Amino acid sequence: MTTEVKRSTRERLLEAAATLTYRDGVGIGVEALCKTAGVSKRSLYQLFESKDELLAASLEERASDFVATLLPPADDGRSPRRRILHVFEQVESQAGAPEFRGCRYLAVQVELKDQSHPASQVAHRIKSNLTAFFHAEAEQGGASDPDLLARQLSLVFDGASARAGIGADKLTGLIAPTVATLLDAAGVR
């Protein structure tokens, strides 16, 4: 016998926001969010102050999955170079899926433009954490300029993710050699 766990109204709204904004962008209407979640507008506004707050909460809830699928486990014994390359191998792998639309956090920042928007603030923090990961690994790997390398790696990550997300490029055979060149130039072991 299988028992189906009924998801709460909040969970359904967060899932609808994550799915619809990733597929269609942050301009998705409240009506569509509520319809997809199977809830009333009243329920949405009882749980969240606004659609903006719902979007921010949805991004926040997805952050741990984003990190878990992208970053290697802490202290996994690999060199900093291998740990950085792991991130880009993950992006390359994810980009091969037909439903891939790029990095949801970058997309939110690009679409919203308003850095004070709650969802933009969450996205900024998540993206800053990725750059901090690159910086820590670059420093550990002996990079000549860890700050510059971390920024370069973030630029490659965002560019690759965006280009693959819009179907402008395939990452296979492109992203790893690009990152390896940066790592070599910076002296990362």
XYZ file of C-alpha atoms in Angstrom:
189
model
C 0.000 0.000 0.000
C 1.380 3.393 -0.940
C 0.454 6.481 0.932
C 0.585 9.710 -0.956
C 1.747 12.630 1.117
C -0.356 15.669 0.418
C 1.827 18.683 -0.046
C 0.909 21.817 1.835
C -0.422 24.913 0.117
C 2.924 26.617 0.790
C 4.872 23.739 -0.795
C 2.612 23.766 -3.854
C 3.069 27.525 -4.300
C 6.849 27.270 -3.933
C 6.956 24.444 -6.476
C 4.735 26.336 -8.930
C 6.898 29.455 -8.586
C 10.093 27.456 -9.153
C 8.722 25.609 -12.180
C 7.003 28.520 -13.890
C 9.702 31.127 -13.328
C 12.434 28.773 -14.535
C 10.464 27.939 -17.669
C 8.742 31.261 -18.384
C 10.563 33.938 -16.372
C 9.740 36.083 -13.365
C 6.993 37.968 -15.190
C 4.639 35.048 -14.611
C 1.340 36.269 -13.197
C -0.220 35.536 -9.827
C -3.175 33.938 -11.597
C -0.936 31.394 -13.358
C 0.981 30.674 -10.152
C -2.221 30.021 -8.222
C -3.744 27.921 -11.001
C -0.618 25.739 -11.276
C -0.454 25.334 -7.495
C -4.183 24.660 -7.257
C -4.702 27.386 -4.653
C -6.610 30.639 -4.399
C -5.042 34.091 -4.527
C -6.248 34.550 -0.991
C -4.176 31.538 0.095
C -1.103 32.958 -1.623
C -1.464 36.304 0.154
C -2.113 34.618 3.503
C 1.233 32.823 3.182
C 3.322 35.461 1.400
C 3.204 39.249 1.546
C 3.524 39.456 -2.218
C 4.447 37.583 -5.378
C 7.954 39.022 -4.898
C 8.221 37.344 -1.498
C 6.996 34.060 -2.992
C 9.666 34.250 -5.708
C 12.383 34.944 -3.132
C 11.221 32.057 -0.930
C 11.134 29.739 -3.947
C 14.722 30.631 -4.886
C 15.838 30.218 -1.301
C 14.255 26.790 -1.099
C 16.051 25.661 -4.276
C 19.470 26.903 -3.087
C 20.507 23.730 -1.251
C 19.682 21.584 -4.319
C 21.620 23.994 -6.531
C 24.669 23.703 -4.278
C 24.341 19.924 -3.837
C 24.178 19.247 -7.578
C 26.907 21.712 -8.479
C 29.601 21.740 -5.817
C 31.719 18.777 -4.774
C 31.379 17.529 -1.192
C 33.579 19.355 1.312
C 36.946 17.697 1.921
C 36.404 15.045 -0.736
C 40.156 14.591 -1.176
C 40.334 16.044 -4.673
C 42.738 18.832 -5.543
C 41.368 22.388 -5.763
C 41.806 22.184 -9.539
C 39.651 19.021 -9.732
C 37.068 20.552 -7.380
C 36.711 23.628 -9.612
C 36.527 21.506 -12.757
C 33.819 19.410 -11.064
C 31.509 22.454 -11.033
C 31.903 22.940 -14.768
C 31.485 19.231 -15.465
C 28.166 19.447 -13.623
C 27.061 22.437 -15.702
C 28.044 20.605 -18.884
C 26.058 17.571 -17.781
C 22.982 19.617 -16.779
C 23.117 21.640 -19.998
C 22.528 18.472 -22.002
C 18.997 18.106 -20.632
C 16.223 19.414 -22.916
C 14.592 21.323 -20.034
C 17.818 23.189 -19.175
C 17.257 26.954 -19.221
C 20.527 28.054 -17.618
C 21.205 29.161 -14.070
C 17.930 30.170 -12.424
C 19.761 32.616 -10.144
C 21.456 34.437 -13.005
C 18.177 34.541 -14.955
C 16.385 36.202 -12.034
C 19.071 38.854 -11.695
C 19.071 39.593 -15.415
C 15.286 39.713 -15.673
C 14.600 41.788 -12.585
C 17.341 44.405 -12.968
C 16.261 45.791 -9.566
C 18.960 44.742 -7.092
C 16.684 45.585 -4.150
C 13.986 43.101 -5.239
C 13.761 40.266 -2.654
C 14.295 37.558 -5.299
C 17.253 39.448 -6.760
C 18.823 39.677 -3.306
C 18.515 35.904 -2.807
C 19.939 35.265 -6.274
C 22.823 37.662 -5.639
C 23.713 35.903 -2.393
C 23.653 32.446 -3.998
C 25.817 33.633 -6.902
C 28.211 35.362 -4.480
C 28.553 32.072 -2.595
C 29.578 30.343 -5.836
C 32.231 32.999 -6.465
C 33.403 32.552 -2.860
C 33.750 28.802 -3.490
C 35.888 29.528 -6.560
C 37.976 31.987 -4.541
C 38.587 29.548 -1.687
C 39.578 26.755 -4.064
C 41.785 29.093 -6.131
C 43.556 30.249 -2.987
C 43.986 26.668 -1.766
C 45.337 25.676 -5.194
C 47.976 28.392 -5.177
C 46.438 30.778 -7.725
C 48.573 33.827 -8.417
C 45.492 36.073 -8.030
C 42.580 34.188 -6.402
C 40.254 37.206 -6.579
C 40.700 37.627 -10.315
C 40.444 33.897 -10.994
C 37.239 33.597 -8.950
C 35.679 36.432 -10.956
C 36.842 34.873 -14.235
C 35.404 31.486 -13.280
C 32.088 33.121 -12.340
C 32.062 34.878 -15.699
C 32.670 31.596 -17.538
C 30.015 29.857 -15.415
C 27.406 32.529 -16.126
C 28.275 32.840 -19.809
C 28.280 29.097 -20.396
C 25.074 28.625 -18.450
C 23.328 31.447 -20.299
C 24.470 30.387 -23.768
C 23.506 26.763 -23.162
C 20.238 27.866 -21.548
C 19.117 29.740 -24.654
C 20.364 27.012 -26.979
C 23.085 29.222 -28.497
C 25.894 26.778 -27.764
C 26.646 23.271 -26.579
C 29.119 23.075 -23.700
C 30.590 19.653 -24.515
C 34.276 20.062 -25.326
C 34.119 23.803 -24.743
C 33.772 24.578 -21.063
C 36.377 22.232 -19.522
C 39.239 23.332 -21.812
C 38.307 26.981 -21.245
C 38.400 26.548 -17.474
C 41.604 24.473 -17.646
C 43.278 27.320 -19.560
C 42.282 29.789 -16.838
C 43.489 27.420 -14.107
C 46.803 26.875 -15.910
C 47.316 30.619 -16.391
C 46.659 31.207 -12.685
C 48.952 28.341 -11.623
C 46.237 26.327 -9.865
C 47.254 22.788 -8.932
